[in-house]
Coordinates of C-alpha atoms and ligand atoms in Angstrom, one line a residue:
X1 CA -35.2 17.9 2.3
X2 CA -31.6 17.8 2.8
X3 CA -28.7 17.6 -0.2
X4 CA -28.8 13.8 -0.3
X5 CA -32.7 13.5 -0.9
X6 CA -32.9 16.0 -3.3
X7 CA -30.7 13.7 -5.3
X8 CA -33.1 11.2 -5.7
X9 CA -35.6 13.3 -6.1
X10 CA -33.6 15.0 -9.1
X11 CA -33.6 12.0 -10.4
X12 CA -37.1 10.5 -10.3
X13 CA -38.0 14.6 -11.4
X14 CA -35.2 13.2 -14.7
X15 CA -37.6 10.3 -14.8
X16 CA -35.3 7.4 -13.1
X17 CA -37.8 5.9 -10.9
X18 CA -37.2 3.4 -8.7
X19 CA -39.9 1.1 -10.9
X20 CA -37.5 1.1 -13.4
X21 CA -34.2 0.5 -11.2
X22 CA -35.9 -2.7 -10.1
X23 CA -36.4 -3.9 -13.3
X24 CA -32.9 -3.6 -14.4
X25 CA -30.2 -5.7 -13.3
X26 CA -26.9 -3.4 -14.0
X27 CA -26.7 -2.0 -10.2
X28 CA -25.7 -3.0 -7.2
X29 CA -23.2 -6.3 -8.5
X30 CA -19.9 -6.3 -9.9
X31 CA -18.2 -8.5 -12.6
X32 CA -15.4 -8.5 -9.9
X33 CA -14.3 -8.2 -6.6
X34 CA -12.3 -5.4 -7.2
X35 CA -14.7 -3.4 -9.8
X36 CA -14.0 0.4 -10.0
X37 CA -18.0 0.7 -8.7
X38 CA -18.5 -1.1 -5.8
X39 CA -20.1 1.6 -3.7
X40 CA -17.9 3.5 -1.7
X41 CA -18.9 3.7 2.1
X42 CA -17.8 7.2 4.3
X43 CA -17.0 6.0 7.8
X44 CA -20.6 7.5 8.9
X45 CA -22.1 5.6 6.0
X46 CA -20.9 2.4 7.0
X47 CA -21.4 2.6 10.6
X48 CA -25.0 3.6 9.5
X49 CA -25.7 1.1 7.2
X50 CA -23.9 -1.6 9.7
X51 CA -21.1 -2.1 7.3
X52 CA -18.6 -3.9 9.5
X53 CA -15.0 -3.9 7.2
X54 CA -11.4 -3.3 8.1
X55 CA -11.6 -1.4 4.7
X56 CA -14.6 1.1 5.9
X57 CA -12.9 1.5 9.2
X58 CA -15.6 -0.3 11.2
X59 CA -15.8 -2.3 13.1
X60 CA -12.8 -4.3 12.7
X61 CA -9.4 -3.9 14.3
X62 CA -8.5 -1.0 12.2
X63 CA -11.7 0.8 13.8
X64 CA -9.2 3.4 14.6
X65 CA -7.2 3.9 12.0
X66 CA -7.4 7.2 9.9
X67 CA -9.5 6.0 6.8
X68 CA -12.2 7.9 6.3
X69 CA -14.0 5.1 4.4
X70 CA -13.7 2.7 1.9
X71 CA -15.4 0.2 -1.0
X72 CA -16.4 -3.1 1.4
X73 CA -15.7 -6.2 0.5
X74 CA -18.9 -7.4 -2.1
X75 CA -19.9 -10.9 -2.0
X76 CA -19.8 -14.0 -4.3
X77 CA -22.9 -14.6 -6.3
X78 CA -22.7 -17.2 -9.4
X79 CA -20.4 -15.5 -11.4
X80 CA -21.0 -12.1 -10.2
X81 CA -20.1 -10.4 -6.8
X82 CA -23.0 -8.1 -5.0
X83 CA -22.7 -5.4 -2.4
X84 CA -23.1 -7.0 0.9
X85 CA -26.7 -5.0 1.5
X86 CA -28.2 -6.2 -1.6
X87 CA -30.6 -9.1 -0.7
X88 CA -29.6 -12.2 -2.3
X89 CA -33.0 -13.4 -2.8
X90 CA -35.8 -9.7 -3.7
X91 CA -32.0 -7.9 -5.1
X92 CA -33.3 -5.0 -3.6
X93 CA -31.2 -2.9 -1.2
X94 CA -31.7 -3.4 2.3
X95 CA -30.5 -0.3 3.3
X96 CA -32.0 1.7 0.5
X97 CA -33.3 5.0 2.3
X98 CA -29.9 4.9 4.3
X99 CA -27.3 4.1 1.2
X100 CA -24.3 6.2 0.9
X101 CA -24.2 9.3 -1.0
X102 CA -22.0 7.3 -3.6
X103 CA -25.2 5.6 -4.7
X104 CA -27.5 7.9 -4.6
X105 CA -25.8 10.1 -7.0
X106 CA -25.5 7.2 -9.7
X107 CA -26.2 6.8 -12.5
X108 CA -24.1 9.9 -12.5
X109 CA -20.9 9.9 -11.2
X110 CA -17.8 12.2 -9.4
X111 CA -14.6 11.5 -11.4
X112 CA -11.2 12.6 -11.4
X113 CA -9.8 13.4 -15.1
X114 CA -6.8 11.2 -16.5
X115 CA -4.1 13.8 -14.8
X116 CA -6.0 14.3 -11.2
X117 CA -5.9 18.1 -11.8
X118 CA -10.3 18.6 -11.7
X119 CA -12.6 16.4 -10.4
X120 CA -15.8 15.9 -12.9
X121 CA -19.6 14.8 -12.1
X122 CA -20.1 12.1 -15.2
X123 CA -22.4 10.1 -16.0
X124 CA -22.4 6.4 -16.4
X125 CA -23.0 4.9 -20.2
X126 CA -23.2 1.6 -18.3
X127 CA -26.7 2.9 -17.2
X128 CA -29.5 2.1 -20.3
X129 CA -31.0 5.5 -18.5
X130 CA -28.2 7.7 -19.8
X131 CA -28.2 5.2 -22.9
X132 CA -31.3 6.6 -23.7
X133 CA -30.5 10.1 -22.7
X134 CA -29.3 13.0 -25.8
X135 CA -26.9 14.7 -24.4
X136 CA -28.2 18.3 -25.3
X137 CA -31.5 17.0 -23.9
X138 CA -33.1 20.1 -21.4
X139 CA -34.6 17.2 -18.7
X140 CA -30.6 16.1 -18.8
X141 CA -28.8 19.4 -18.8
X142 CA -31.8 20.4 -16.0
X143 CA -30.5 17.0 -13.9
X144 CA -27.0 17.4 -14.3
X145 CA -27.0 21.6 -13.4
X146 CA -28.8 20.2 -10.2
X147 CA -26.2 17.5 -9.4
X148 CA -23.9 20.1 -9.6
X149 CA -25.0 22.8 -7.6
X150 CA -25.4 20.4 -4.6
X151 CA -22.3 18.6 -5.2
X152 CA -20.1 22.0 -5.3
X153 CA -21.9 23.2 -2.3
X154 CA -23.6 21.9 0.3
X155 CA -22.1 18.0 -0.1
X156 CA -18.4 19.6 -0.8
X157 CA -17.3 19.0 3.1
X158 CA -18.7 15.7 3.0
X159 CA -16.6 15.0 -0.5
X160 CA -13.5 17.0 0.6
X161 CA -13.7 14.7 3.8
X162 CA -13.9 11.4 2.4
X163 CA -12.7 12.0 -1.1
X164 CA -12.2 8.0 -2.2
X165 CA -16.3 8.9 -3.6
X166 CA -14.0 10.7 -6.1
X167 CA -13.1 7.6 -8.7
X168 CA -10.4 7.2 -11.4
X169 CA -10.5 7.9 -14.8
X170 CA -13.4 6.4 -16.7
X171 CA -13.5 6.4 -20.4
X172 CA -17.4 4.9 -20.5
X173 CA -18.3 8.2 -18.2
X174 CA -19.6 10.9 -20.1
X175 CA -17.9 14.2 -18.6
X176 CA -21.1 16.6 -17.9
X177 CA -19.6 19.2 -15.2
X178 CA -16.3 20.2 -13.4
X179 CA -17.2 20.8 -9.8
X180 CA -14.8 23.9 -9.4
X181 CA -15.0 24.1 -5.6
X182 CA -14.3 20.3 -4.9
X183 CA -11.9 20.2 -7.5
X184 CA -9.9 23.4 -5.4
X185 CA -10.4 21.2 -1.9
X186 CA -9.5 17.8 -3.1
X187 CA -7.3 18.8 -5.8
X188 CA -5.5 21.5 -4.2
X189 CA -6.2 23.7 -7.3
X190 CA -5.8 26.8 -4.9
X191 CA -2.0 25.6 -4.7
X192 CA -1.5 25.1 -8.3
X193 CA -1.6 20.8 -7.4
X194 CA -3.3 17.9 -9.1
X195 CA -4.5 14.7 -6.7
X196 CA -2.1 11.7 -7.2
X197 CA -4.3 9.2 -9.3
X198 CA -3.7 5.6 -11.2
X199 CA -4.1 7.0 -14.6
X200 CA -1.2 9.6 -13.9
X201 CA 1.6 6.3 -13.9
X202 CA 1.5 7.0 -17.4
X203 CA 1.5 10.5 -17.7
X204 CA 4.4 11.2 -15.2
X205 CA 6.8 8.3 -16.0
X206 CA 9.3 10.1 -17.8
X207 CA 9.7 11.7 -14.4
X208 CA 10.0 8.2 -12.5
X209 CA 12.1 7.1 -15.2
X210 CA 14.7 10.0 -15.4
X211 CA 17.1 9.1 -13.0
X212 CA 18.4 5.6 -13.1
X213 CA 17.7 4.4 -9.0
X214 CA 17.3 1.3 -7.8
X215 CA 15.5 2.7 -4.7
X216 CA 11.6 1.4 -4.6
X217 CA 11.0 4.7 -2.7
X218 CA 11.1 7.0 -6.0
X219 CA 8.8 4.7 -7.8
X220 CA 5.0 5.6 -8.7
X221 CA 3.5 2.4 -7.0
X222 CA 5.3 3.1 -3.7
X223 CA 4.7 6.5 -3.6
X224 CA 0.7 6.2 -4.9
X225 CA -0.7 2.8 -2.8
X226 CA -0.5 5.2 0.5
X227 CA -3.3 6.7 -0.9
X228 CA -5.7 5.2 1.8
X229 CA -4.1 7.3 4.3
X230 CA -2.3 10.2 2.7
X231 CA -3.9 12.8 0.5
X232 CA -1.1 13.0 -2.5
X233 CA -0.5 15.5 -5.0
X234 CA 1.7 16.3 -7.7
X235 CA 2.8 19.3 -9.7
X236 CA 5.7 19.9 -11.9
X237 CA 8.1 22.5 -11.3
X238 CA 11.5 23.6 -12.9
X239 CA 11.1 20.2 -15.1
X240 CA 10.8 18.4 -12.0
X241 CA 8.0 16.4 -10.3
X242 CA 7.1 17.0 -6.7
X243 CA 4.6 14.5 -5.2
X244 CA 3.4 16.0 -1.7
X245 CA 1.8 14.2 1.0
X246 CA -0.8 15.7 3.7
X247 CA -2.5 14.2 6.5
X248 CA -3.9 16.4 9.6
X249 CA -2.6 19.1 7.7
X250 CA 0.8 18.2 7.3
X251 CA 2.0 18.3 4.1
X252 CA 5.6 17.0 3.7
X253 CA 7.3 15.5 0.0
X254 CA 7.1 11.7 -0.6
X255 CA 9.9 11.8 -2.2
X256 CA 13.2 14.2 -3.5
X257 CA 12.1 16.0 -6.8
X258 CA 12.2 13.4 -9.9
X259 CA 13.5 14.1 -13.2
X260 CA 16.3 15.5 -14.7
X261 CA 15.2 19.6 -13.8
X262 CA 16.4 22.2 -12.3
X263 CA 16.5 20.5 -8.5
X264 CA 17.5 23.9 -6.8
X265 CA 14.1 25.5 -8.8
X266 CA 12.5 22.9 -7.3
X267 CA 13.4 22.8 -4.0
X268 CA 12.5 26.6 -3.5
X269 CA 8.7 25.5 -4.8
X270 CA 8.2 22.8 -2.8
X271 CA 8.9 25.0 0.5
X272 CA 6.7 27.4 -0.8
X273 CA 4.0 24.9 -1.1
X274 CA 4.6 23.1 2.2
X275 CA 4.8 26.6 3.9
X276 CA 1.3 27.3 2.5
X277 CA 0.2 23.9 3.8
X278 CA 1.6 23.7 7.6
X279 CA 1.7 27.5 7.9
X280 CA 3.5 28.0 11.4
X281 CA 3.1 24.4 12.5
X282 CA 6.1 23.4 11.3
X283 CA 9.1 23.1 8.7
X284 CA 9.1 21.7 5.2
X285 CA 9.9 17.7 5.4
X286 CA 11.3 16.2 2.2
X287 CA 11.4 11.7 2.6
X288 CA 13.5 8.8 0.3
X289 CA 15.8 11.7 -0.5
X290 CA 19.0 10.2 -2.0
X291 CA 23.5 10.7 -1.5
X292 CA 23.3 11.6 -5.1
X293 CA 20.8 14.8 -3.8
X294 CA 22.3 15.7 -0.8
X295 CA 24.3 18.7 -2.0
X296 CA 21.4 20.5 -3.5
X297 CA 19.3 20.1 -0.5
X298 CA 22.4 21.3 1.7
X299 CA 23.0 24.1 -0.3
X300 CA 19.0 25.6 0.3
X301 CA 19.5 24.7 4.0
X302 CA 17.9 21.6 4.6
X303 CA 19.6 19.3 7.3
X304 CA 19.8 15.9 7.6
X305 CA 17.1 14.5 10.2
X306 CA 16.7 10.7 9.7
X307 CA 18.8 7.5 7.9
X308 CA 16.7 4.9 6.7
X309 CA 17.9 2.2 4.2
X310 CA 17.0 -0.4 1.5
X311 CA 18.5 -4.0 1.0
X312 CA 19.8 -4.4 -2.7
X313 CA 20.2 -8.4 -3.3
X314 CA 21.8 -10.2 -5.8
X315 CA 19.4 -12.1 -7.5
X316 CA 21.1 -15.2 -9.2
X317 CA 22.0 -16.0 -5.4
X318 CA 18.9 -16.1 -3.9
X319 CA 17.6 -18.2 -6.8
X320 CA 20.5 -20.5 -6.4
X321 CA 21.2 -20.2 -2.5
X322 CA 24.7 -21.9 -2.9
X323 CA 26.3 -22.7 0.0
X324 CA 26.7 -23.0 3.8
X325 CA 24.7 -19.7 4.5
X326 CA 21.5 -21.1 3.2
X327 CA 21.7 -24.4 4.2
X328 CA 18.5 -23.1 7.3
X329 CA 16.8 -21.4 3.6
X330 CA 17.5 -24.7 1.7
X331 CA 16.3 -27.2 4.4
X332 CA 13.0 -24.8 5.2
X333 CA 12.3 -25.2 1.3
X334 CA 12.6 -29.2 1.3
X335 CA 10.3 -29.5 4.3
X336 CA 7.8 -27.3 2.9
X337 CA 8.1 -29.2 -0.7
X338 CA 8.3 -32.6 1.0
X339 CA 4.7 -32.4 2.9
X340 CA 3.2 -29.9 0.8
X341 CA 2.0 -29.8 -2.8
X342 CA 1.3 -25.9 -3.9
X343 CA 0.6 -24.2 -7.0
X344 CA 2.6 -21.1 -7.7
X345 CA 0.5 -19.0 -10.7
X346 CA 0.5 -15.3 -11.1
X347 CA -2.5 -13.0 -9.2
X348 CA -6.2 -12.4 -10.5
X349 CA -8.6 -9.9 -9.0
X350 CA -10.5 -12.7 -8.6
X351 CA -8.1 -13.6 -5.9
X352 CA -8.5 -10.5 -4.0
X353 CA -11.0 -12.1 -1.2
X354 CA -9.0 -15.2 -0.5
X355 CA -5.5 -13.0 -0.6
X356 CA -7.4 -9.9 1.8
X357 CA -8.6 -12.8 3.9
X358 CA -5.3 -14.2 4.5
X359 CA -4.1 -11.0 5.3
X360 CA -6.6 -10.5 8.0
X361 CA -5.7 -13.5 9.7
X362 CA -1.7 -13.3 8.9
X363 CA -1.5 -9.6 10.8
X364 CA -3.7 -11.0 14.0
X365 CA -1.0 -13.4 14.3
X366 CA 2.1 -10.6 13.7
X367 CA 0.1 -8.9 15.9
X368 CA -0.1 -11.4 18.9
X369 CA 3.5 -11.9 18.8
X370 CA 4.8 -8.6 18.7
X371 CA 2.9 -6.6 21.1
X372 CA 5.6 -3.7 20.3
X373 CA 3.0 -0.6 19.3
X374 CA 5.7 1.0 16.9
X375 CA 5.0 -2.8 15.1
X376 CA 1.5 -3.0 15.6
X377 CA 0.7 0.3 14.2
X378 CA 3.1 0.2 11.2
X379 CA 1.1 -3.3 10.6
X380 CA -2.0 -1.3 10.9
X381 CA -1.2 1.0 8.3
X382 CA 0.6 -1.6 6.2
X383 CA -3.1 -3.4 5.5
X384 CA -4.6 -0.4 4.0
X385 CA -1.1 -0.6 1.4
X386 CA -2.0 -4.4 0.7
X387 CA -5.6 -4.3 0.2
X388 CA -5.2 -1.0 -2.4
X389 CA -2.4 -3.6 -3.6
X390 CA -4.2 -6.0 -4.1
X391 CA -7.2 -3.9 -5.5
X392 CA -5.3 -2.3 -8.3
X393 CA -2.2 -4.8 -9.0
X394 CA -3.5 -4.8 -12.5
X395 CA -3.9 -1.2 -13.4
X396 CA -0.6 0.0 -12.0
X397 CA 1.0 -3.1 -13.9
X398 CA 2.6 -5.0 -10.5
X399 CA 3.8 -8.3 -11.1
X400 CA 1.6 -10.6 -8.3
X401 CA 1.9 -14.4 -7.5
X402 CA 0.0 -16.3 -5.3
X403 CA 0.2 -19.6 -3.9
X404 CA -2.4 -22.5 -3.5
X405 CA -2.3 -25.6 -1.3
X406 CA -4.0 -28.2 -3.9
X407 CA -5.4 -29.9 -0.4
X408 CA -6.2 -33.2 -1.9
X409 CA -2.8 -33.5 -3.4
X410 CA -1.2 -32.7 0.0
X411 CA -2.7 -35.3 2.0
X412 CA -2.0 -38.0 0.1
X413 CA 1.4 -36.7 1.0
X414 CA 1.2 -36.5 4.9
X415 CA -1.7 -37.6 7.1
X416 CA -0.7 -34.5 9.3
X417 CA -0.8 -32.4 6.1
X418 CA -4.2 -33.2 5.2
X419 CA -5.5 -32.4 8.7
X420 CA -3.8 -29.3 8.7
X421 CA -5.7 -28.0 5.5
X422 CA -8.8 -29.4 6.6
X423 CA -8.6 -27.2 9.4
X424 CA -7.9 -24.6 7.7
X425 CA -10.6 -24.7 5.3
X426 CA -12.8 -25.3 8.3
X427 CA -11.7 -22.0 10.2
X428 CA -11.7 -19.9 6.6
X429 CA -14.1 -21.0 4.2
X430 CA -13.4 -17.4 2.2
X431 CA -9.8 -18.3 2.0
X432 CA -10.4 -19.9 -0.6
X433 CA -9.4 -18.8 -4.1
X434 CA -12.0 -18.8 -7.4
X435 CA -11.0 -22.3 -7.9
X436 CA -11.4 -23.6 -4.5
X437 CA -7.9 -24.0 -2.9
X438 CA -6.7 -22.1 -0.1
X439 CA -4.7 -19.3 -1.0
X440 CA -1.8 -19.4 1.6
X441 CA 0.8 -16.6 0.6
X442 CA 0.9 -13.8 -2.1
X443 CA 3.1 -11.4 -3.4
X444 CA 3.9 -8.3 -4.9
X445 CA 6.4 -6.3 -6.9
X446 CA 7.9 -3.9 -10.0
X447 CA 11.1 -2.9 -12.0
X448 CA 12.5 0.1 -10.7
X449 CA 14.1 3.0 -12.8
X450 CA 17.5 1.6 -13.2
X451 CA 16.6 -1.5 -15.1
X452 CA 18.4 -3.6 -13.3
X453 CA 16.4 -4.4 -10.1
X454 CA 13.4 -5.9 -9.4
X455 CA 11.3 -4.2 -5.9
X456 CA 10.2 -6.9 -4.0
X457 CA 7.0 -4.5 -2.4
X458 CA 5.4 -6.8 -0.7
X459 CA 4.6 -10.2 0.4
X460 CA 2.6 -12.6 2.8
X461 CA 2.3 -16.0 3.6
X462 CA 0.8 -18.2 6.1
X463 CA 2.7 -18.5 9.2
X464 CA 1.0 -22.7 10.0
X465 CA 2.9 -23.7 7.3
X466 CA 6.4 -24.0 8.3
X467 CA 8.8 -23.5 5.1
X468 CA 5.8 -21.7 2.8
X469 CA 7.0 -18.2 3.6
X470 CA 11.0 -19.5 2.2
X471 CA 9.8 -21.2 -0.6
X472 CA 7.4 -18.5 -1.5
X473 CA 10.1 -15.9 -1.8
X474 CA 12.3 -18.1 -3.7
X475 CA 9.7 -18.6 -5.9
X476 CA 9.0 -14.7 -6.1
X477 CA 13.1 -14.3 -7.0
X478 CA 13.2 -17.1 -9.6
X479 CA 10.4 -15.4 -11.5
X480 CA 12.4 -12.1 -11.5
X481 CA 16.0 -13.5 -12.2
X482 CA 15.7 -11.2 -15.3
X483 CA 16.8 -8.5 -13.0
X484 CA 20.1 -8.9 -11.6
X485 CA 19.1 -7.1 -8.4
X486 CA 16.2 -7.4 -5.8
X487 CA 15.6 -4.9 -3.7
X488 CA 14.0 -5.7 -0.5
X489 CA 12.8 -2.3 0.6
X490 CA 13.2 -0.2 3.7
X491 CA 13.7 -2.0 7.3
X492 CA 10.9 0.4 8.4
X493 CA 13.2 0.7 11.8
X494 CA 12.1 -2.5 13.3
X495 CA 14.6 -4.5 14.8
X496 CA 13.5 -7.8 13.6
X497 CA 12.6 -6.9 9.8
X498 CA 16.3 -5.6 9.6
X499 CA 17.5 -9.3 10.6
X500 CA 15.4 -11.4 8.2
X501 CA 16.8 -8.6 5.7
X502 CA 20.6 -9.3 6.2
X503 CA 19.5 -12.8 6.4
X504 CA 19.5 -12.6 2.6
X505 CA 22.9 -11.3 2.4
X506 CA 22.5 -7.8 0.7
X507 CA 25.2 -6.7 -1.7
X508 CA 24.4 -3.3 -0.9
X509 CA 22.7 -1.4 1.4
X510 CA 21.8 1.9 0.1
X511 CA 20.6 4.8 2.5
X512 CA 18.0 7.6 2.7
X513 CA 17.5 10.5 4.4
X514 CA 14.5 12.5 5.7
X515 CA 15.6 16.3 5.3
X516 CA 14.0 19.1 7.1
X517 CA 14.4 22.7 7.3
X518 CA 13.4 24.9 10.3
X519 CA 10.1 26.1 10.8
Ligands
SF4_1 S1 -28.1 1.0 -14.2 FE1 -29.3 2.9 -14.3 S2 -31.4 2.1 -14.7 FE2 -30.2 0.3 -14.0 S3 -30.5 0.2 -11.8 FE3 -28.7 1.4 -12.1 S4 -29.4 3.6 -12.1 FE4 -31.2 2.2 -12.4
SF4_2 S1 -25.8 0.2 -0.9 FE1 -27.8 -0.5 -1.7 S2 -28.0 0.8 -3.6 FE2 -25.9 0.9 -3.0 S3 -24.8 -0.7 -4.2 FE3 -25.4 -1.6 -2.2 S4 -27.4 -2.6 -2.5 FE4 -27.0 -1.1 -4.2

């Protein structure tokens, strides 16, 4: 029997038969779209269950991309959400003797701790099974010593390989076991690291917070919503944080070490690290560094190997766009007011179907007019940032808006308006939000370190309605006048990105370098 079926035979041994699964109704569907246990799919356990999902990597445009799997989209049902295999009408799984490893394993459960430093196998108190289970009990500790013993040993590549099976923090999972060898490959205990997780905002921000930047580069949501497609890990060294990044076994920094420490100390830690990573591949890499670090990198012999920038607004004028210069942004505003009637309200998880549909269709469109690859690819990658956006907005505290069409009140506006939306709704049934309308732009952003500005992190809107993409923004900066700066992020190099960015008149620009030092 191979690792996999011995799992559910360790658990019908335990005495959770599938007789008693089907008469319980806690599996299997969510309370939301964007619930911590929606199933999570490997690549191989997708394309074997015929998961098709940008998110999974199958099947979908992003086929190629690097993901090595993903939680699929689950689907509405009354007021709960299922996994697409569960049949709507038995509830039984349709892909039962193929499901992933993720659900096989539950009721128990692999789970980083609050800092990402081990990974745990837990079990589930949502489960009445481990309700009814005392700890201490000899069937249990027999059950869980099992779990283990595969899960640290023969399933570890498959884990290390596709470690999003690994979930956050839970504080209704009882901790049973630390899984010492998958904690060393997905951790990175070996190198002294922890793995990058949600519940470490907390923990770290006295490090985010210690030096007052306005750059959204050295914040913990831009550094952690790459985690699709970088492994990232932290550790603290010389009272400095150092967030590394790998991918094909290149580890470089994410960003310069954070905090008030010894940045020197640092430094020489963070080559050793990255020297342990790439061995003779190549140099350390060190991104987002700032002017205000230069010196300290120059002095260890780091040199300067790329510029990149980020546009710092004034807010009060883009709330206010006074004068000539925005006469195009004023106009595009009226039109879009004058034919359309939208609701501006802040972002639910409930939201996340309509918003990830949207983004499907807005990048097909980016897409087919920009056949540029660099642009295609960055747009690739930039999906997997939104949909882990859009997933975990809550938990890591973003401020999200979206905006609804109310479709009814638009046509009685404009004959051609109400067409329009009709079509829409036609074309994109799921675009629709919880309440109904279509959800035609949403967006995305935090305070940064100084206080003063606001990161606007990202943001979409449909490109059929002429105007929406303006007023959306404008909307986005009235609700963050608080701040007296926005900043509008990195160019990303791309020509046309840079112009809609001095478009909104920056009173700074504000660079950043990519340091290196010789292999
Ligand atoms: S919650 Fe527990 S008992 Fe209920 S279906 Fe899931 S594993 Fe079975
Ligand atoms: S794959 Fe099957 S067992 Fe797993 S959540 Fe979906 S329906 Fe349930």
């Amino acid at each position: 029997m191979n690792p996999a079926g011995q799992l559910t035979a360790l658990w019908r041994k335990a005495g959770l038969t599938s007789q008693r699964c089907l008469a319980c109704d806690v599996c299997c569907r969510f309370a939301s779209p964007t619930a911590c246990f929606i199933p999570f799919f490997s690549r191989a356990e997708a394309t074997e269950c015929g998961v098709r999902s940008a998110e999974c990597g199958v099947g979908e445009p992003e086929a190629a991309s690097p993901q090595p799997g993903a939680r699929p989209p689950v689907v509405p049902e009354g007021q709960w959400w299922r996994c697409p295999l569960r049949d709507a009408t038995s509830q039984a799984c349709t892909m039962y003797d193929r499901r992933p490893l993720d659900c096989r394993l539950y009721p128990f459960v692999l789970m980083f701790d609050e800092t990402g430093r081990q990974v745990w196998l837990g079990a589930d108190e949502a489960c009445p099974f481990v309700c009814q289970q005392p700890p201490g009990g000899a069937v249990w500790q027999e059950a869980a010593d099992e779990a283990a013993g595969l899960l640290d040993g023969p399933l570890a590549n498959a884990i290390a390989a596709a470690p999003g099976i690994v979930s956050r923090f839970h504080d209704h999972v009882r901790p049973l076991r630390v899984l010492g060898n998958v904690t060393r490959r997905v951790c990175r205990s070996d190198l002294g690291l922890a793995r990058l997780v949600p519940t470490c905002q907390e923990p770290l921000a006295p490090f985010f917070k210690a030096r007052p930047t306005c750059l959204t580069g050295h914040a913990f949501p831009a550094i952690y919503l790459w985690a699709d497609l970088l492994n990232l890990h932290w550790r603290v060294d010389a009272d400095c944080l150092l967030v590394f990044a790998e991918s094909d076994g290149v580890g470089f920094l994410m960003a310069p070490p954070l905090g008030t420490g010894d940045v020197t100390a640092a430094l020489r830690a963070a080559a050793d690290i990255m020297a342990a990573i790439n061995g003779p591949r190549c140099g350390a890499r060190a991104q987002e560094v700032d002017e205000a670090l230069l010196p300290a990198f120059a002095a260890e012999g780091w040199q300067i190997g790329h510029r990149a920038q980020e546009y710092i607004c004034d807010t009060a004028s883009l709330v206010e766009l006074r004068g000539r210069h925005w006469d195009g942004r004023r106009h595009d505003i009226r039109r879009f007011e004058k034919l359309h009637r939208a609701e501006w309200r802040p972002y639910t998880p409930a939201d996340f179907p309509a918003c990830v549909a949207l983004l499907h269709r807005w990048q097909q469109e980016r897409a087919a007019a920009h056949p540029d690859p660099l642009y295609r690819d960055q747009l690739a990658a930039a999906a997997f940032l939104h949909r882990r956006t859009l997933r975990e907005a809550a938990e890591l505290g973003l401020w999200g808006f979206v905006a609804e069409l109310d479709a009814k009140e638009a046509g009685q506006d404009s004959t051609t308006t109400a067409a329009t939306v009709s079509v829409v709704r036609a074309e994109s049934g799921n675009r629709q939000s919880a309440i109904g309308n279509p959800v035609v732009a949403y967006t995305f952003g935090f305070p940064l370190a100084d206080q003063a500005t606001f990161a606007d992190f990202i943001e979409v809107a449909d490109l059929s309605y002429p105007g929406l993409a303006a007023w959306t923004f404008n909307r986005f900066c009235r609700e963050v006048r608080d701040w007296p700066f926005l900043n509008l992020g990195p160019d990303s190099e791309l020509p046309n990105l840079a112009a809609a960015k001095l478009a909104c008149r920056p009173s700074r620009i504000v660079p950043t370098y990519v340091l290196n030092t010789p292999s």
